[in-house]
């Protein structure tokens, strides 16, 4: 059997290694347009910022090591320019010599990945405007910083790579601004969870320009003038990071089915519309694991799995790819941002019968030094409590909790199941009631009707005409630091002795800092016959979102 693989990195390299482990006699040829067949794509920004000191550390496998270990014919600097699916051949071009030749195949795997989007704006081809996709891009940016000593940079786009680049340019000593067309950074986050990120990023000295886009870049001597939809600014260099799209011209030209955005259409076995041709990685359309909808979710983990699955099926092992749920994690200086499953915007757009809860909880036992709080938003089915998605922003233990929630989604678990999970406990690592258990408790209380929640976006519409009671159960000192107009203050510890002050015929809307004390207050009030509602996420969440500018 002769297998050709177009493209390396996550999908192609994984497929090649798995093929060799399953079939020692197969002839495997991997074509890679560039110099590197397997590199740490997600680590590229950290080389620019100096966190990764050696360029060699970015290379996972060299062509020489890959050949020696897996007996794969690796052909770097070689571009596959066309596919003849009837003859089962490809045309390849050696980019060093210019030589063109054809190669036959029994099976073909396409792993071309995704390419950075370059908007059609004037000035984008300036030598001081960069994109980041591979190691050569990284070296160009690093060399420019080392040789030209720029003082300022604008990062256009506030997604994963954009935010990571902003951090690392700041660490490299530059004055950095992020320009983002949307109203918040990191698109998979909801705006209420992004608010904490915005505040932290600004505190680290990075400027944010949100809900604004770049329409032109003009060279003005040693400076670039970045003209925005509203306003303009100067910088010494620009990083374009407005997203990626599947690089699939090769497949389209061969008549292989692609969708409206250009992703290669594959089935669960990673087979394309054409016999004996497979596709994997960022070039393919996937199924969203939670919603069942078709999607474009370019992530390294799924690409690796897809490469393995394609190899299995080529070798006669029936393996299925069961969908992508978008589990991801991002480091921003010392902050960690993680998410899995769907966000609220998606749930709302699909018309799902969903609800949401917020938890603000410590990373480990508070009596053990070093604990920090994390903010957690969980989306779930309103009637069953089934987990649909989660977002976590914090500093310690965020990735661990998001991984548990990702596993829960894959297993179809509910909030009731989270409440029952027996997780590892030790004061340096967690609390006896882990944050994941706490999510389960809150969902359980919500589904069972033990608490009725209102949310930060409901606060402004609450009546201030005396028809309802607005109650703040924080301490007077907390209230002095910030309050919401219309709320009267009765601290939780004093509430029982002051219940007679409240009118039982009026609904009571209760807030505290995080939603925990106000939940206790709601249960107390309900026990005395009141109709009580808890402000989920409390004043802390409300203030974070409302004051996000």
Short mmCIF file of C-alpha atoms in Angstrom, two decimals:
data_model
loop_
_atom_site.label_atom_id
_atom_site.label_comp_id
_atom_site.label_asym_id
_atom_site.label_seq_id
_atom_site.Cartn_x
_atom_site.Cartn_y
_atom_site.Cartn_z
CA UNK A 1 0.00 0.00 0.00
CA UNK A 2 1.24 3.46 -0.95
CA UNK A 3 -0.04 6.43 1.04
CA UNK A 4 0.66 10.07 0.20
CA UNK A 5 0.17 12.77 2.85
CA UNK A 6 -0.07 16.43 1.85
CA UNK A 7 0.99 18.57 4.81
CA UNK A 8 2.55 17.77 8.15
CA UNK A 9 2.19 19.45 11.55
CA UNK A 10 -0.62 18.03 13.74
CA UNK A 11 -2.89 16.09 11.39
CA UNK A 12 -0.46 14.91 8.73
CA UNK A 13 2.37 13.94 11.06
CA UNK A 14 -0.01 12.09 13.38
CA UNK A 15 -1.45 10.18 10.44
CA UNK A 16 2.00 9.22 9.17
CA UNK A 17 3.20 7.98 12.57
CA UNK A 18 0.00 5.97 13.16
CA UNK A 19 0.15 4.45 9.67
CA UNK A 20 3.67 3.20 10.29
CA UNK A 21 2.75 1.71 13.66
CA UNK A 22 -0.11 -0.18 12.00
CA UNK A 23 1.63 -1.20 8.78
CA UNK A 24 5.37 -1.74 8.71
CA UNK A 25 5.39 -2.44 4.95
CA UNK A 26 3.38 0.52 3.69
CA UNK A 27 5.13 3.09 1.51
CA UNK A 28 4.45 6.47 3.11
CA UNK A 29 5.41 9.78 1.49
CA UNK A 30 4.79 13.11 3.22
CA UNK A 31 4.93 16.36 1.25
CA UNK A 32 5.54 19.59 3.14
CA UNK A 33 5.73 22.95 1.37
CA UNK A 34 7.92 24.43 4.09
CA UNK A 35 10.98 23.33 6.03
CA UNK A 36 9.25 22.00 9.14
CA UNK A 37 6.98 18.94 9.22
CA UNK A 38 6.02 18.97 12.88
CA UNK A 39 6.30 22.06 15.04
CA UNK A 40 4.68 23.55 18.13
CA UNK A 41 2.25 25.86 16.37
CA UNK A 42 0.71 27.06 19.63
CA UNK A 43 4.14 27.88 21.06
CA UNK A 44 5.15 30.36 18.37
CA UNK A 45 4.15 33.58 20.22
CA UNK A 46 6.18 32.54 23.27
CA UNK A 47 9.41 32.45 21.24
CA UNK A 48 8.80 36.08 20.26
CA UNK A 49 8.27 37.07 23.90
CA UNK A 50 11.33 35.14 25.11
CA UNK A 51 9.47 32.54 27.21
CA UNK A 52 10.80 29.92 24.81
CA UNK A 53 14.44 30.79 24.43
CA UNK A 54 15.60 28.38 21.74
CA UNK A 55 14.14 28.23 18.25
CA UNK A 56 14.93 24.51 18.14
CA UNK A 57 12.48 23.93 20.99
CA UNK A 58 9.61 24.74 18.61
CA UNK A 59 10.40 21.77 16.41
CA UNK A 60 8.62 18.63 17.60
CA UNK A 61 10.15 16.36 14.97
CA UNK A 62 12.80 17.10 12.35
CA UNK A 63 12.48 15.44 8.93
CA UNK A 64 15.60 13.41 9.69
CA UNK A 65 14.28 12.07 13.01
CA UNK A 66 10.89 11.35 11.49
CA UNK A 67 12.47 9.35 8.66
CA UNK A 68 14.67 7.42 11.05
CA UNK A 69 11.91 6.59 13.54
CA UNK A 70 8.97 5.96 11.20
CA UNK A 71 10.58 5.19 7.83
CA UNK A 72 8.53 7.91 6.17
CA UNK A 73 9.79 9.52 2.96
CA UNK A 74 9.62 13.16 4.04
CA UNK A 75 9.88 15.65 1.19
CA UNK A 76 10.21 19.18 2.52
CA UNK A 77 10.14 22.28 0.31
CA UNK A 78 7.81 20.31 -1.93
CA UNK A 79 4.35 21.57 -2.88
CA UNK A 80 1.60 19.35 -4.24
CA UNK A 81 0.06 21.46 -7.00
CA UNK A 82 -2.70 19.19 -8.31
CA UNK A 83 -4.55 15.93 -7.76
CA UNK A 84 -5.75 13.61 -10.51
CA UNK A 85 -8.33 11.52 -8.69
CA UNK A 86 -9.13 9.40 -11.77
CA UNK A 87 -5.51 8.39 -12.33
CA UNK A 88 -4.82 8.43 -8.56
CA UNK A 89 -1.77 10.65 -8.93
CA UNK A 90 -0.57 13.97 -7.59
CA UNK A 91 1.72 16.49 -9.21
CA UNK A 92 4.47 17.76 -6.91
CA UNK A 93 6.94 20.60 -7.33
CA UNK A 94 10.33 20.85 -5.65
CA UNK A 95 10.41 24.50 -4.56
CA UNK A 96 14.23 24.52 -4.47
CA UNK A 97 14.97 23.10 -7.92
CA UNK A 98 11.67 23.85 -9.67
CA UNK A 99 11.39 20.20 -10.75
CA UNK A 100 7.85 18.88 -11.23
CA UNK A 101 6.89 15.21 -11.14
CA UNK A 102 3.93 12.93 -10.54
CA UNK A 103 3.49 10.40 -7.77
CA UNK A 104 0.89 7.63 -7.67
CA UNK A 105 -1.10 6.68 -4.58
CA UNK A 106 -3.38 4.02 -3.21
CA UNK A 107 -4.59 6.32 -0.45
CA UNK A 108 -4.23 10.09 -0.13
CA UNK A 109 -4.51 12.19 3.05
CA UNK A 110 -4.96 15.95 2.81
CA UNK A 111 -3.71 17.98 5.77
CA UNK A 112 -3.14 21.47 4.40
CA UNK A 113 -4.34 23.26 7.52
CA UNK A 114 -5.62 26.83 7.67
CA UNK A 115 -4.09 30.10 6.55
CA UNK A 116 -4.29 33.55 8.18
CA UNK A 117 -6.97 35.80 6.76
CA UNK A 118 -5.50 38.92 5.16
CA UNK A 119 -8.24 41.51 4.74
CA UNK A 120 -8.24 43.48 1.50
CA UNK A 121 -7.17 46.77 2.99
CA UNK A 122 -4.71 49.27 1.63
CA UNK A 123 -1.21 48.92 3.08
CA UNK A 124 -1.52 45.34 4.34
CA UNK A 125 1.46 44.27 2.21
CA UNK A 126 3.86 46.60 4.04
CA UNK A 127 7.04 44.92 5.25
CA UNK A 128 6.10 46.07 8.76
CA UNK A 129 2.80 44.18 8.72
CA UNK A 130 3.07 40.55 9.82
CA UNK A 131 0.95 37.43 10.19
CA UNK A 132 1.81 34.39 12.30
CA UNK A 133 1.24 30.86 11.05
CA UNK A 134 4.54 28.99 11.08
CA UNK A 135 8.16 29.10 12.20
CA UNK A 136 9.40 31.31 9.32
CA UNK A 137 6.69 33.87 10.21
CA UNK A 138 7.87 33.74 13.83
CA UNK A 139 11.49 34.27 12.85
CA UNK A 140 10.58 37.26 10.67
CA UNK A 141 8.77 38.92 13.57
CA UNK A 142 11.54 38.11 16.06
CA UNK A 143 14.26 39.35 13.71
CA UNK A 144 12.37 42.57 13.05
CA UNK A 145 12.06 43.26 16.78
CA UNK A 146 15.72 42.41 17.45
CA UNK A 147 17.09 44.42 14.50
CA UNK A 148 14.73 47.40 14.24
CA UNK A 149 13.92 47.88 17.95
CA UNK A 150 10.30 48.95 17.42
CA UNK A 151 8.69 50.72 20.35
CA UNK A 152 5.02 50.08 19.57
CA UNK A 153 2.81 47.47 17.96
CA UNK A 154 -0.83 47.12 17.02
CA UNK A 155 -2.35 43.66 17.05
CA UNK A 156 -5.39 43.52 14.80
CA UNK A 157 -7.70 40.83 16.17
CA UNK A 158 -8.31 39.74 19.76
CA UNK A 159 -8.59 35.98 19.33
CA UNK A 160 -6.28 33.34 20.80
CA UNK A 161 -3.23 34.20 18.71
CA UNK A 162 -3.88 37.94 18.87
CA UNK A 163 -4.04 37.99 22.66
CA UNK A 164 -0.99 35.71 22.99
CA UNK A 165 0.93 37.93 20.58
CA UNK A 166 -0.06 41.05 22.52
CA UNK A 167 1.22 39.49 25.74
CA UNK A 168 4.52 38.45 24.21
CA UNK A 169 5.10 41.72 22.40
CA UNK A 170 4.53 43.45 25.74
CA UNK A 171 7.04 41.10 27.37
CA UNK A 172 9.47 41.99 24.57
CA UNK A 173 9.22 45.62 25.70
CA UNK A 174 6.78 47.11 23.19
CA UNK A 175 3.82 49.39 23.80
CA UNK A 176 0.90 47.24 22.58
CA UNK A 177 -2.65 47.94 21.47
CA UNK A 178 -5.23 45.34 20.43
CA UNK A 179 -7.85 46.43 17.90
CA UNK A 180 -10.86 44.11 17.81
CA UNK A 181 -13.94 44.47 15.61
CA UNK A 182 -16.18 42.65 18.08
CA UNK A 183 -17.21 44.05 21.46
CA UNK A 184 -14.95 41.69 23.41
CA UNK A 185 -11.77 39.63 23.20
CA UNK A 186 -11.65 35.85 22.63
CA UNK A 187 -14.76 35.11 20.56
CA UNK A 188 -15.76 31.81 22.27
CA UNK A 189 -16.19 33.69 25.55
CA UNK A 190 -19.44 35.46 26.34
CA UNK A 191 -19.09 39.16 27.03
CA UNK A 192 -19.79 38.75 30.76
CA UNK A 193 -16.80 36.41 31.12
CA UNK A 194 -14.61 38.54 28.85
CA UNK A 195 -15.06 41.56 31.13
CA UNK A 196 -12.61 40.17 33.70
CA UNK A 197 -10.12 39.49 30.90
CA UNK A 198 -10.42 43.05 29.62
CA UNK A 199 -9.76 44.53 33.06
CA UNK A 200 -6.72 42.30 33.62
CA UNK A 201 -5.23 42.95 30.17
CA UNK A 202 -5.59 46.70 30.65
CA UNK A 203 -4.00 46.43 34.09
CA UNK A 204 -1.02 44.78 32.39
CA UNK A 205 -0.58 47.86 30.22
CA UNK A 206 -2.13 46.66 26.97
CA UNK A 207 -4.58 49.09 25.39
CA UNK A 208 -7.85 47.76 24.00
CA UNK A 209 -9.84 49.28 21.17
CA UNK A 210 -13.04 47.25 20.87
CA UNK A 211 -15.96 47.44 18.43
CA UNK A 212 -13.63 49.02 15.88
CA UNK A 213 -11.77 47.79 12.82
CA UNK A 214 -8.82 48.70 10.59
CA UNK A 215 -9.64 50.09 7.15
CA UNK A 216 -6.19 51.24 5.98
CA UNK A 217 -2.50 51.10 6.91
CA UNK A 218 -0.29 53.90 5.65
CA UNK A 219 3.50 54.17 5.82
CA UNK A 220 4.62 57.54 7.17
CA UNK A 221 8.39 57.52 7.49
CA UNK A 222 9.38 55.28 10.35
CA UNK A 223 5.79 54.97 11.53
CA UNK A 224 2.67 53.24 10.33
CA UNK A 225 -0.61 55.13 10.45
CA UNK A 226 -3.40 52.67 11.25
CA UNK A 227 -6.69 54.16 10.13
CA UNK A 228 -9.67 52.71 11.95
CA UNK A 229 -13.38 52.77 11.22
CA UNK A 230 -13.40 55.40 13.95
CA UNK A 231 -10.17 57.28 14.56
CA UNK A 232 -6.54 56.45 13.81
CA UNK A 233 -3.29 55.65 15.61
CA UNK A 234 0.45 55.23 15.05
CA UNK A 235 2.68 52.18 15.55
CA UNK A 236 6.00 50.79 14.43
CA UNK A 237 4.62 47.40 13.42
CA UNK A 238 1.31 45.59 12.95
CA UNK A 239 0.38 41.97 13.58
CA UNK A 240 -2.67 40.85 11.58
CA UNK A 241 -4.54 38.21 13.56
CA UNK A 242 -8.13 38.41 12.35
CA UNK A 243 -8.66 34.68 12.07
CA UNK A 244 -7.89 31.80 9.74
CA UNK A 245 -9.63 30.00 6.90
CA UNK A 246 -9.15 26.50 5.54
CA UNK A 247 -6.43 26.31 2.90
CA UNK A 248 -8.19 24.00 0.47
CA UNK A 249 -7.65 25.32 -3.07
CA UNK A 250 -5.91 22.04 -3.93
CA UNK A 251 -8.98 20.05 -2.93
CA UNK A 252 -11.43 22.40 -4.67
CA UNK A 253 -9.45 22.28 -7.91
CA UNK A 254 -9.58 18.48 -7.79
CA UNK A 255 -13.38 18.47 -7.48
CA UNK A 256 -13.40 17.32 -3.86
CA UNK A 257 -16.51 18.56 -2.04
CA UNK A 258 -16.04 21.61 0.16
CA UNK A 259 -18.60 23.68 2.07
CA UNK A 260 -19.47 27.36 1.73
CA UNK A 261 -16.39 28.59 3.62
CA UNK A 262 -14.05 26.16 1.87
CA UNK A 263 -13.71 23.42 4.49
CA UNK A 264 -13.36 19.93 3.06
CA UNK A 265 -16.49 17.87 3.71
CA UNK A 266 -15.65 14.54 5.39
CA UNK A 267 -17.63 11.77 7.03
CA UNK A 268 -17.01 10.29 10.46
CA UNK A 269 -14.22 8.13 9.02
CA UNK A 270 -12.43 11.26 7.69
CA UNK A 271 -13.22 10.21 4.10
CA UNK A 272 -13.83 12.97 1.54
CA UNK A 273 -16.34 12.83 -1.30
CA UNK A 274 -13.73 11.05 -3.42
CA UNK A 275 -12.79 7.41 -2.99
CA UNK A 276 -9.45 6.75 -1.26
CA UNK A 277 -8.94 10.43 -0.39
CA UNK A 278 -9.05 11.44 3.29
CA UNK A 279 -8.74 14.85 4.92
CA UNK A 280 -7.84 15.90 8.46
CA UNK A 281 -7.05 18.92 10.61
CA UNK A 282 -7.91 22.58 10.19
CA UNK A 283 -8.83 22.07 6.53
CA UNK A 284 -11.94 19.99 7.29
CA UNK A 285 -15.53 20.62 8.32
CA UNK A 286 -16.38 19.08 11.70
CA UNK A 287 -19.55 18.35 13.62
CA UNK A 288 -20.08 20.31 16.81
CA UNK A 289 -20.29 17.62 19.47
CA UNK A 290 -22.85 19.52 21.56
CA UNK A 291 -25.22 20.83 18.89
CA UNK A 292 -24.69 18.43 15.99
CA UNK A 293 -24.27 21.37 13.62
CA UNK A 294 -21.48 21.54 11.05
CA UNK A 295 -18.66 23.85 12.09
CA UNK A 296 -15.14 25.13 11.54
CA UNK A 297 -13.17 24.66 14.78
CA UNK A 298 -9.41 24.73 14.06
CA UNK A 299 -7.65 23.20 17.08
CA UNK A 300 -4.54 21.05 17.44
CA UNK A 301 -6.10 18.34 19.62
CA UNK A 302 -8.85 17.42 17.16
CA UNK A 303 -6.38 17.53 14.26
CA UNK A 304 -4.16 14.97 15.97
CA UNK A 305 -7.12 12.68 16.65
CA UNK A 306 -8.37 12.99 13.07
CA UNK A 307 -4.97 12.02 11.68
CA UNK A 308 -4.99 8.90 13.84
CA UNK A 309 -8.55 8.03 12.79
CA UNK A 310 -7.78 8.42 9.08
CA UNK A 311 -4.78 6.12 9.46
CA UNK A 312 -6.88 3.55 11.33
CA UNK A 313 -9.47 3.43 8.56
CA UNK A 314 -6.86 3.18 5.83
CA UNK A 315 -5.45 0.16 7.66
CA UNK A 316 -8.84 -1.51 8.09
CA UNK A 317 -9.58 -0.46 11.69
CA UNK A 318 -13.02 1.16 11.71
CA UNK A 319 -12.53 4.33 13.78
CA UNK A 320 -14.95 7.25 13.97
CA UNK A 321 -14.46 10.91 14.74
CA UNK A 322 -17.41 11.86 16.92
CA UNK A 323 -17.21 15.64 16.82
CA UNK A 324 -15.39 18.66 18.21
CA UNK A 325 -16.56 20.45 21.33
CA UNK A 326 -14.09 23.31 21.22
CA UNK A 327 -12.14 22.68 24.43
CA UNK A 328 -9.38 25.28 24.65
CA UNK A 329 -7.21 27.11 27.14
CA UNK A 330 -5.32 30.37 26.91
CA UNK A 331 -2.61 31.93 29.07
CA UNK A 332 -2.55 35.72 29.38
CA UNK A 333 0.39 36.70 31.59
CA UNK A 334 -0.61 34.90 34.83
CA UNK A 335 -4.30 34.59 33.96
CA UNK A 336 -5.82 31.42 32.54
CA UNK A 337 -8.91 31.43 30.33
CA UNK A 338 -10.50 28.10 29.44
CA UNK A 339 -13.70 27.03 27.73
CA UNK A 340 -15.46 23.94 26.43
CA UNK A 341 -18.73 23.20 24.68
CA UNK A 342 -21.03 25.99 23.53
CA UNK A 343 -21.37 29.52 24.85
CA UNK A 344 -24.58 31.38 25.63
CA UNK A 345 -24.64 33.19 22.29
CA UNK A 346 -24.75 29.86 20.48
CA UNK A 347 -27.39 28.42 22.80
CA UNK A 348 -29.56 31.50 22.30
CA UNK A 349 -29.05 31.56 18.51
CA UNK A 350 -30.09 27.90 18.25
CA UNK A 351 -33.16 28.48 20.38
CA UNK A 352 -32.08 25.90 22.95
CA UNK A 353 -34.01 25.56 26.21
CA UNK A 354 -31.00 26.48 28.30
CA UNK A 355 -30.15 28.14 31.57
CA UNK A 356 -26.90 29.40 33.08
CA UNK A 357 -25.25 29.62 36.47
CA UNK A 358 -22.23 31.53 37.74
CA UNK A 359 -19.79 30.40 40.40
CA UNK A 360 -17.09 32.50 41.99
CA UNK A 361 -14.99 30.13 44.02
CA UNK A 362 -11.48 29.56 45.35
CA UNK A 363 -8.93 27.41 43.54
CA UNK A 364 -8.11 25.50 46.71
CA UNK A 365 -8.80 25.61 50.45
CA UNK A 366 -8.70 29.22 51.60
CA UNK A 367 -6.83 28.37 54.79
CA UNK A 368 -3.91 27.13 52.67
CA UNK A 369 -1.76 29.98 51.30
CA UNK A 370 -1.85 30.98 47.67
CA UNK A 371 -5.50 30.48 46.77
CA UNK A 372 -7.10 32.62 44.10
CA UNK A 373 -10.68 32.94 42.92
CA UNK A 374 -11.97 31.77 39.57
CA UNK A 375 -15.09 32.87 37.73
CA UNK A 376 -17.10 30.06 36.15
CA UNK A 377 -20.09 30.26 33.81
CA UNK A 378 -21.89 27.04 32.98
CA UNK A 379 -24.56 26.55 30.31
CA UNK A 380 -26.97 23.64 30.78
CA UNK A 381 -30.29 22.24 29.60
CA UNK A 382 -33.00 23.91 31.63
CA UNK A 383 -35.11 20.80 32.30
CA UNK A 384 -32.46 18.08 32.66
CA UNK A 385 -29.39 19.94 33.92
CA UNK A 386 -27.26 18.39 31.13
CA UNK A 387 -24.01 20.34 30.73
CA UNK A 388 -23.71 22.12 27.38
CA UNK A 389 -20.75 24.43 27.90
CA UNK A 390 -18.50 26.17 30.40
CA UNK A 391 -16.15 29.15 30.56
CA UNK A 392 -13.62 29.76 33.33
CA UNK A 393 -11.43 32.80 34.01
CA UNK A 394 -8.91 32.74 36.83
CA UNK A 395 -5.34 32.03 37.80
CA UNK A 396 -4.84 28.65 39.48
CA UNK A 397 -6.62 25.39 38.78
CA UNK A 398 -8.63 26.71 35.83
CA UNK A 399 -7.40 24.15 33.30
CA UNK A 400 -8.07 21.26 35.68
CA UNK A 401 -11.71 22.26 36.23
CA UNK A 402 -12.34 22.94 32.55
CA UNK A 403 -10.91 19.52 31.65
CA UNK A 404 -13.34 17.91 34.11
CA UNK A 405 -16.23 19.83 32.57
CA UNK A 406 -15.07 18.88 29.05
CA UNK A 407 -15.12 15.25 30.13
CA UNK A 408 -18.57 15.74 31.63
CA UNK A 409 -19.89 17.12 28.33
CA UNK A 410 -18.37 14.23 26.37
CA UNK A 411 -20.03 11.80 28.76
CA UNK A 412 -23.42 13.55 28.62
CA UNK A 413 -23.35 14.33 32.34
CA UNK A 414 -25.71 16.65 34.21
CA UNK A 415 -25.29 19.08 37.09
CA UNK A 416 -26.62 16.31 39.33
CA UNK A 417 -23.69 14.14 38.20
CA UNK A 418 -21.20 16.96 38.91
CA UNK A 419 -22.55 17.22 42.45
CA UNK A 420 -21.77 13.53 42.98
CA UNK A 421 -18.26 13.49 41.51
CA UNK A 422 -15.61 12.32 43.95
CA UNK A 423 -12.60 14.44 43.08
CA UNK A 424 -9.16 14.58 44.64
CA UNK A 425 -8.98 16.80 47.70
CA UNK A 426 -6.01 18.23 49.52
CA UNK A 427 -5.71 21.81 50.83
CA UNK A 428 -3.02 22.82 48.28
CA UNK A 429 -5.13 21.51 45.39
CA UNK A 430 -8.82 21.92 46.09
CA UNK A 431 -11.54 22.17 48.71
CA UNK A 432 -13.58 19.33 50.08
CA UNK A 433 -16.36 20.65 47.87
CA UNK A 434 -14.48 21.20 44.63
CA UNK A 435 -15.52 24.08 42.35
CA UNK A 436 -16.91 21.46 39.95
CA UNK A 437 -19.06 20.04 42.75
CA UNK A 438 -20.22 23.58 43.52
CA UNK A 439 -21.35 24.02 39.91
CA UNK A 440 -23.35 20.83 40.32
CA UNK A 441 -24.94 22.04 43.56
CA UNK A 442 -26.02 25.34 41.99
CA UNK A 443 -27.46 23.65 38.89
CA UNK A 444 -29.22 21.11 41.10
CA UNK A 445 -30.77 23.89 43.20
CA UNK A 446 -31.83 25.75 40.07
CA UNK A 447 -33.41 22.77 38.30
CA UNK A 448 -35.23 21.71 41.48
CA UNK A 449 -36.57 25.22 42.00
CA UNK A 450 -34.78 25.78 45.29
CA UNK A 451 -33.51 29.06 43.91
CA UNK A 452 -34.82 31.43 41.23
CA UNK A 453 -32.15 33.45 39.50
CA UNK A 454 -32.01 36.82 37.81
CA UNK A 455 -28.93 37.95 35.93
CA UNK A 456 -26.73 40.99 35.56
CA UNK A 457 -28.51 42.02 32.35
CA UNK A 458 -31.88 41.99 34.17
CA UNK A 459 -30.88 44.48 36.87
CA UNK A 460 -31.59 47.70 35.00
CA UNK A 461 -35.13 46.55 34.17
CA UNK A 462 -36.06 45.73 37.77
CA UNK A 463 -38.79 48.16 38.96
CA UNK A 464 -37.72 51.03 41.18
CA UNK A 465 -41.32 52.12 41.86
CA UNK A 466 -41.77 50.28 45.14
CA UNK A 467 -43.62 47.31 43.59
CA UNK A 468 -40.69 45.01 44.44
CA UNK A 469 -38.07 44.93 47.17
CA UNK A 470 -34.43 45.23 46.09
CA UNK A 471 -32.19 43.85 48.85
CA UNK A 472 -28.41 43.95 49.24
CA UNK A 473 -27.19 41.54 51.96
CA UNK A 474 -23.50 42.51 51.85
CA UNK A 475 -21.76 44.21 54.74
CA UNK A 476 -21.94 48.02 55.04
CA UNK A 477 -18.22 48.20 54.21
CA UNK A 478 -18.80 46.33 50.94
CA UNK A 479 -21.73 48.55 50.05
CA UNK A 480 -19.60 51.65 50.67
CA UNK A 481 -17.20 50.45 47.97
CA UNK A 482 -19.94 50.19 45.37
CA UNK A 483 -23.67 49.60 45.14
CA UNK A 484 -26.60 49.38 42.76
CA UNK A 485 -29.16 52.15 42.93
CA UNK A 486 -32.46 51.20 44.50
CA UNK A 487 -31.18 48.36 46.69
CA UNK A 488 -31.58 48.65 50.44
CA UNK A 489 -28.87 47.17 52.65
CA UNK A 490 -29.60 44.59 55.34
CA UNK A 491 -26.54 42.38 55.96
CA UNK A 492 -27.23 38.66 55.86
CA UNK A 493 -26.35 38.21 59.52
CA UNK A 494 -29.05 40.76 60.45
CA UNK A 495 -31.72 39.59 58.03
CA UNK A 496 -33.72 37.30 60.32
CA UNK A 497 -34.09 40.04 62.88
CA UNK A 498 -35.25 42.50 60.23
CA UNK A 499 -37.61 40.37 58.14
CA UNK A 500 -40.56 42.33 59.53
CA UNK A 501 -39.23 45.39 57.69
CA UNK A 502 -39.96 43.66 54.37
CA UNK A 503 -43.34 43.43 52.67
CA UNK A 504 -44.22 39.77 52.11
CA UNK A 505 -46.62 40.71 49.28
CA UNK A 506 -43.76 42.02 47.12
CA UNK A 507 -41.15 39.94 45.25
CA UNK A 508 -37.66 40.33 46.72
CA UNK A 509 -34.55 40.53 44.52
CA UNK A 510 -31.41 39.81 46.52
CA UNK A 511 -27.75 40.44 45.80
CA UNK A 512 -24.43 39.85 47.55
CA UNK A 513 -20.89 39.89 46.23
CA UNK A 514 -20.86 36.50 44.46
CA UNK A 515 -24.36 35.05 44.76
CA UNK A 516 -23.66 32.69 47.68
CA UNK A 517 -24.86 34.80 50.61
CA UNK A 518 -27.81 36.03 48.56
CA UNK A 519 -28.77 32.39 47.89
CA UNK A 520 -28.77 31.78 51.65
CA UNK A 521 -30.87 34.90 52.08
CA UNK A 522 -33.32 33.70 49.42
CA UNK A 523 -33.77 30.36 51.14
CA UNK A 524 -34.33 32.18 54.44
CA UNK A 525 -36.91 34.49 52.86
CA UNK A 526 -38.66 31.68 51.03
CA UNK A 527 -38.90 29.85 54.33
CA UNK A 528 -40.82 32.86 55.66
CA UNK A 529 -43.18 32.93 52.70
CA UNK A 530 -41.46 35.46 50.44
CA UNK A 531 -41.11 35.20 46.65
CA UNK A 532 -37.33 35.63 46.41
CA UNK A 533 -34.91 35.89 43.47
CA UNK A 534 -31.12 35.63 43.58
CA UNK A 535 -28.77 37.80 41.47
CA UNK A 536 -26.56 35.08 39.93
CA UNK A 537 -22.90 36.00 40.06
CA UNK A 538 -23.68 38.83 42.45
CA UNK A 539 -22.43 42.39 42.49
CA UNK A 540 -18.95 41.30 41.47
CA UNK A 541 -20.15 40.04 38.07
CA UNK A 542 -22.57 42.93 37.57
CA UNK A 543 -19.92 45.54 38.31
CA UNK A 544 -17.35 43.80 36.12
CA UNK A 545 -19.61 43.84 33.06
CA UNK A 546 -21.28 47.23 33.56
CA UNK A 547 -17.99 49.02 34.17
CA UNK A 548 -16.17 47.30 31.31
CA UNK A 549 -15.14 50.08 28.99
#
